Short mmCIF file of C-alpha atoms in Angstrom, two decimals:
data_model
loop_
_atom_site.label_atom_id
_atom_site.label_comp_id
_atom_site.label_asym_id
_atom_site.label_seq_id
_atom_site.Cartn_x
_atom_site.Cartn_y
_atom_site.Cartn_z
CA UNK A 1 -26.59 -2.94 -35.24
CA UNK A 2 -25.33 -5.88 -37.22
CA UNK A 3 -24.25 -9.23 -35.81
CA UNK A 4 -20.54 -9.47 -35.24
CA UNK A 5 -20.39 -12.99 -33.73
CA UNK A 6 -22.78 -15.91 -33.81
CA UNK A 7 -22.56 -18.87 -31.48
CA UNK A 8 -24.77 -21.62 -32.79
CA UNK A 9 -25.77 -24.75 -30.88
CA UNK A 10 -22.46 -25.50 -29.17
CA UNK A 11 -22.03 -28.86 -27.52
CA UNK A 12 -19.07 -30.26 -25.67
CA UNK A 13 -18.81 -33.10 -23.14
CA UNK A 14 -16.13 -34.24 -20.73
CA UNK A 15 -16.23 -37.78 -19.40
CA UNK A 16 -19.87 -38.04 -20.51
CA UNK A 17 -20.88 -34.85 -18.66
CA UNK A 18 -22.25 -32.07 -20.94
CA UNK A 19 -20.39 -28.82 -20.18
CA UNK A 20 -22.14 -26.97 -23.01
CA UNK A 21 -25.46 -28.32 -24.25
CA UNK A 22 -26.84 -26.39 -27.23
CA UNK A 23 -25.54 -22.93 -26.28
CA UNK A 24 -26.56 -20.29 -28.79
CA UNK A 25 -26.38 -16.50 -28.74
CA UNK A 26 -25.22 -13.57 -30.86
CA UNK A 27 -22.99 -10.57 -30.18
CA UNK A 28 -23.69 -7.39 -32.10
CA UNK A 29 -21.23 -4.77 -33.24
CA UNK A 30 -19.92 -2.63 -30.36
CA UNK A 31 -22.25 -4.36 -27.83
CA UNK A 32 -21.80 -5.02 -24.14
CA UNK A 33 -22.99 -8.55 -23.50
CA UNK A 34 -22.70 -10.50 -20.28
CA UNK A 35 -22.61 -14.24 -19.86
CA UNK A 36 -23.78 -15.15 -16.33
CA UNK A 37 -24.84 -18.16 -14.34
CA UNK A 38 -24.00 -20.12 -11.21
CA UNK A 39 -20.66 -21.85 -10.69
CA UNK A 40 -20.41 -24.79 -13.08
CA UNK A 41 -22.96 -23.37 -15.51
CA UNK A 42 -20.45 -23.55 -18.40
CA UNK A 43 -19.43 -19.94 -18.78
CA UNK A 44 -15.68 -20.43 -18.99
CA UNK A 45 -16.22 -23.50 -21.07
CA UNK A 46 -17.99 -21.36 -23.63
CA UNK A 47 -15.06 -18.90 -23.60
CA UNK A 48 -12.69 -21.81 -24.17
CA UNK A 49 -14.80 -22.97 -27.13
CA UNK A 50 -14.82 -19.50 -28.62
CA UNK A 51 -11.07 -19.10 -28.36
CA UNK A 52 -9.93 -22.53 -29.49
CA UNK A 53 -8.90 -23.98 -26.14
CA UNK A 54 -11.61 -26.63 -26.70
CA UNK A 55 -13.05 -27.88 -29.93
CA UNK A 56 -16.88 -28.32 -29.86
CA UNK A 57 -18.41 -31.77 -30.46
CA UNK A 58 -21.20 -30.02 -32.35
CA UNK A 59 -22.14 -26.47 -33.33
CA UNK A 60 -20.33 -23.53 -34.86
CA UNK A 61 -18.75 -20.17 -34.00
CA UNK A 62 -18.73 -17.34 -36.55
CA UNK A 63 -16.86 -14.03 -36.22
CA UNK A 64 -17.49 -11.28 -38.80
CA UNK A 65 -18.71 -13.89 -41.30
CA UNK A 66 -15.79 -16.28 -40.78
CA UNK A 67 -16.25 -19.69 -39.16
CA UNK A 68 -13.62 -20.14 -36.49
CA UNK A 69 -14.53 -23.21 -34.42
CA UNK A 70 -11.87 -25.86 -34.73
CA UNK A 71 -9.15 -23.29 -35.56
CA UNK A 72 -5.97 -23.03 -33.52
CA UNK A 73 -6.10 -20.25 -30.90
CA UNK A 74 -3.66 -18.02 -32.76
CA UNK A 75 -5.80 -18.24 -35.90
CA UNK A 76 -8.82 -17.29 -33.90
CA UNK A 77 -6.92 -14.33 -32.50
CA UNK A 78 -6.11 -13.23 -36.01
CA UNK A 79 -9.84 -13.49 -36.85
CA UNK A 80 -10.61 -10.92 -34.19
CA UNK A 81 -11.11 -12.58 -30.78
CA UNK A 82 -9.03 -11.76 -27.69
CA UNK A 83 -9.55 -12.72 -24.07
CA UNK A 84 -8.43 -12.28 -20.51
CA UNK A 85 -8.53 -14.91 -17.75
CA UNK A 86 -10.14 -15.16 -14.33
CA UNK A 87 -6.64 -15.87 -12.93
CA UNK A 88 -4.36 -13.21 -14.42
CA UNK A 89 -1.90 -14.69 -16.86
CA UNK A 90 0.84 -12.15 -17.50
CA UNK A 91 4.48 -12.88 -18.28
CA UNK A 92 5.49 -11.93 -14.79
CA UNK A 93 9.24 -11.71 -15.28
CA UNK A 94 8.89 -9.49 -18.32
CA UNK A 95 8.36 -5.75 -18.15
CA UNK A 96 4.99 -4.08 -18.56
CA UNK A 97 6.14 -2.76 -21.96
CA UNK A 98 7.33 -6.18 -23.13
CA UNK A 99 4.01 -7.75 -22.18
CA UNK A 100 2.30 -5.27 -24.46
CA UNK A 101 4.82 -5.75 -27.21
CA UNK A 102 4.07 -9.47 -27.21
CA UNK A 103 0.39 -8.70 -27.73
CA UNK A 104 1.24 -6.33 -30.54
CA UNK A 105 3.18 -9.06 -32.29
CA UNK A 106 -0.14 -10.73 -33.25
CA UNK A 107 -1.02 -7.64 -35.26
CA UNK A 108 2.32 -6.41 -36.61
CA UNK A 109 4.43 -9.61 -36.49
CA UNK A 110 7.15 -10.44 -39.05
CA UNK A 111 8.83 -13.59 -40.26
CA UNK A 112 12.10 -15.24 -39.18
CA UNK A 113 13.92 -14.23 -42.33
CA UNK A 114 13.10 -10.52 -41.97
CA UNK A 115 14.07 -10.66 -38.34
CA UNK A 116 17.48 -12.24 -39.08
CA UNK A 117 18.31 -9.84 -41.89
CA UNK A 118 16.75 -6.77 -40.23
CA UNK A 119 14.81 -6.05 -43.44
CA UNK A 120 12.74 -2.95 -44.07
CA UNK A 121 9.68 -4.96 -43.21
CA UNK A 122 11.20 -5.88 -39.86
CA UNK A 123 12.05 -2.26 -39.09
CA UNK A 124 8.59 -1.01 -40.06
CA UNK A 125 6.93 -3.71 -37.92
CA UNK A 126 9.06 -2.95 -34.91
CA UNK A 127 8.26 0.73 -35.21
CA UNK A 128 4.53 -0.06 -35.40
CA UNK A 129 4.76 -2.37 -32.36
CA UNK A 130 6.61 0.24 -30.33
CA UNK A 131 4.04 2.96 -31.28
CA UNK A 132 1.05 0.80 -30.44
CA UNK A 133 2.55 -0.36 -27.16
CA UNK A 134 3.34 3.19 -26.09
CA UNK A 135 -0.13 4.34 -26.95
CA UNK A 136 -1.70 1.58 -24.88
CA UNK A 137 0.63 2.39 -21.95
CA UNK A 138 -0.59 5.97 -22.05
CA UNK A 139 -4.32 5.08 -22.48
CA UNK A 140 -4.18 2.70 -19.54
CA UNK A 141 -2.16 4.94 -17.26
CA UNK A 142 0.83 2.64 -17.18
CA UNK A 143 3.50 4.73 -18.84
CA UNK A 144 5.39 5.44 -15.60
CA UNK A 145 5.46 1.73 -14.82
CA UNK A 146 6.52 0.48 -18.25
CA UNK A 147 9.90 -0.78 -17.02
CA UNK A 148 8.59 -2.66 -13.95
CA UNK A 149 8.22 -6.43 -13.97
CA UNK A 150 4.58 -7.30 -14.49
CA UNK A 151 4.61 -9.40 -11.30
CA UNK A 152 5.47 -6.35 -9.24
CA UNK A 153 2.42 -4.36 -10.27
CA UNK A 154 -0.50 -3.86 -7.83
CA UNK A 155 -3.37 -6.26 -8.54
CA UNK A 156 -5.53 -3.65 -10.22
CA UNK A 157 -2.72 -2.57 -12.54
CA UNK A 158 -2.08 -6.22 -13.42
CA UNK A 159 -5.64 -6.57 -14.49
CA UNK A 160 -5.40 -3.40 -16.55
CA UNK A 161 -2.22 -4.67 -18.19
CA UNK A 162 -3.84 -7.98 -19.11
CA UNK A 163 -6.77 -6.16 -20.72
CA UNK A 164 -4.34 -3.83 -22.54
CA UNK A 165 -2.34 -6.80 -23.79
CA UNK A 166 -5.49 -8.40 -25.17
CA UNK A 167 -6.39 -5.09 -26.94
CA UNK A 168 -2.86 -4.96 -28.36
CA UNK A 169 -3.94 -7.81 -30.73
CA UNK A 170 -6.51 -5.61 -32.33
CA UNK A 171 -9.66 -7.58 -31.57
CA UNK A 172 -13.13 -7.09 -32.89
CA UNK A 173 -14.55 -8.90 -29.82
CA UNK A 174 -12.95 -8.79 -26.37
CA UNK A 175 -13.81 -11.60 -23.89
CA UNK A 176 -13.32 -10.70 -20.21
CA UNK A 177 -13.45 -13.63 -17.77
CA UNK A 178 -14.40 -12.31 -14.35
CA UNK A 179 -12.34 -9.10 -14.55
CA UNK A 180 -13.64 -7.90 -11.13
CA UNK A 181 -12.51 -11.05 -9.29
CA UNK A 182 -10.45 -10.11 -6.22
CA UNK A 183 -11.15 -6.37 -6.52
CA UNK A 184 -12.35 -4.08 -3.76
CA UNK A 185 -15.34 -1.77 -4.35
CA UNK A 186 -13.17 1.21 -5.46
CA UNK A 187 -11.27 -0.96 -7.94
CA UNK A 188 -14.59 -2.32 -9.26
CA UNK A 189 -15.82 1.21 -9.89
CA UNK A 190 -12.64 2.00 -11.77
CA UNK A 191 -13.05 -1.19 -13.75
CA UNK A 192 -16.57 -0.18 -14.87
CA UNK A 193 -15.20 3.12 -16.10
CA UNK A 194 -12.39 1.31 -17.89
CA UNK A 195 -14.68 -1.13 -19.67
CA UNK A 196 -16.88 1.73 -20.94
CA UNK A 197 -13.78 3.56 -22.03
CA UNK A 198 -12.58 0.54 -23.98
CA UNK A 199 -15.77 0.13 -25.88
CA UNK A 200 -15.95 3.79 -26.79
CA UNK A 201 -12.25 4.20 -27.56
CA UNK A 202 -11.70 1.04 -29.55
CA UNK A 203 -15.25 0.62 -30.92
CA UNK A 204 -15.27 -3.12 -30.22
CA UNK A 205 -17.81 -5.52 -28.73
CA UNK A 206 -17.24 -6.87 -25.23
CA UNK A 207 -18.46 -10.21 -23.89
CA UNK A 208 -18.17 -10.36 -20.10
CA UNK A 209 -18.29 -13.25 -17.60
CA UNK A 210 -18.90 -11.77 -14.14
CA UNK A 211 -20.45 -12.73 -10.81
CA UNK A 212 -20.76 -9.13 -9.55
CA UNK A 213 -24.36 -8.39 -10.54
CA UNK A 214 -24.05 -4.69 -9.78
CA UNK A 215 -21.30 -4.40 -12.38
CA UNK A 216 -23.19 -6.51 -14.90
CA UNK A 217 -26.44 -4.67 -14.54
CA UNK A 218 -24.72 -1.30 -14.69
CA UNK A 219 -22.79 -1.68 -17.92
CA UNK A 220 -24.26 -4.52 -20.02
CA UNK A 221 -26.96 -4.00 -22.67
CA UNK A 222 -27.92 -7.65 -22.95
CA UNK A 223 -27.34 -10.70 -20.82
CA UNK A 224 -27.23 -14.39 -21.66
CA UNK A 225 -27.85 -16.71 -18.72
CA UNK A 226 -26.51 -20.28 -18.53
CA UNK A 227 -27.38 -23.09 -16.18
CA UNK A 228 -25.93 -26.62 -16.45
CA UNK A 229 -24.48 -25.85 -19.84
CA UNK A 230 -27.78 -24.60 -21.37
CA UNK A 231 -29.05 -21.13 -22.25
CA UNK A 232 -32.02 -20.43 -20.00
CA UNK A 233 -32.56 -16.73 -20.75
CA UNK A 234 -31.44 -13.88 -23.04
CA UNK A 235 -32.55 -10.29 -22.55
CA UNK A 236 -31.93 -6.83 -21.19
CA UNK A 237 -30.82 -6.48 -17.54
CA UNK A 238 -34.37 -5.61 -16.57
CA UNK A 239 -35.83 -8.66 -18.41
CA UNK A 240 -33.28 -10.97 -16.85
CA UNK A 241 -33.84 -9.61 -13.35
CA UNK A 242 -37.60 -10.24 -13.70
CA UNK A 243 -37.26 -13.69 -15.25
CA UNK A 244 -38.46 -16.32 -12.69
CA UNK A 245 -36.34 -19.03 -14.21
CA UNK A 246 -33.21 -16.93 -13.73
CA UNK A 247 -34.23 -15.93 -10.23
CA UNK A 248 -34.64 -19.57 -9.25
CA UNK A 249 -31.45 -20.75 -10.95
CA UNK A 250 -29.06 -17.99 -10.04
CA UNK A 251 -30.03 -14.54 -8.72
CA UNK A 252 -32.16 -15.70 -5.85
CA UNK A 253 -33.79 -12.30 -5.55
CA UNK A 254 -34.05 -9.04 -7.51
CA UNK A 255 -30.82 -7.07 -7.65
#
C-alpha cells in the first residue's frame, strides 16, 4: 500500500509544556491505524494539529502529497481530512437530514451568487447534496429518523450520525476521537462492525483514538503509541502488546 498521510516531527507547546514533541508516523491507503496512550499523552493534540485547530511550532503534515499544516480547517477538510470528537458535536436543533446536508456542503457547495439566482449550478449542487445525504441515511440506518432533531436521537445513533456527517465531506482519511466513549458493550460491538463497514464501503483510511483496548486490538492493523507527547512505539497489535515500554507506560499488562 502507498502512504496517504505523513506526519513528520510535529512539535507544539502550551505555556512552555510540550504537548507534542517530535511526533511522526504515516497512514497508508485504506489502513486502520490507532493512536493510543495514557491520558495527557497528546493524542487529541495530534488530531487538532492534523485538522487545523492548532498550528504546529515545528514539523509538517502531508495528505496525498499536499502539505496541509498551517491551513485553515475548512481547507484541510477539502484536502481530504474529516474528524469526529470525543464529545459529540452535532447541530442538536437541526434534523438528522440537515446535519448530513451541512456535511455534504463541503463537497458539493455553491457560491452566494448561484444561491441567490437559483442558477443551474445551484440546482445541480442541491440535487447532489440531497442524493448523498439520503444515501448516507440509508447506509447508516437513519432513514426513519431523518426528520428528528439530532439532540433527540439515542446516544448510539448520535455517534453514528456524527460519523456519517464526517463522511459526507468525502474524506480520504477519517479521524475518530474515542468513538466508543460512553457506549455499553453491545454498542461497542456494533461500532466495531460499523468501522469495518466504513473502511470497506468508502475505501478510506481510518485513524482512531481509543482507550478500549479490545476494540483497538480487534480492528486496527497498526498502532502508534504516545506518551508525554512523544512516539514511544509503532507496530502491529501483537508487537505493541509485547513491547515492554508500552506495557510500562500504558497497558500495564497484556490484553
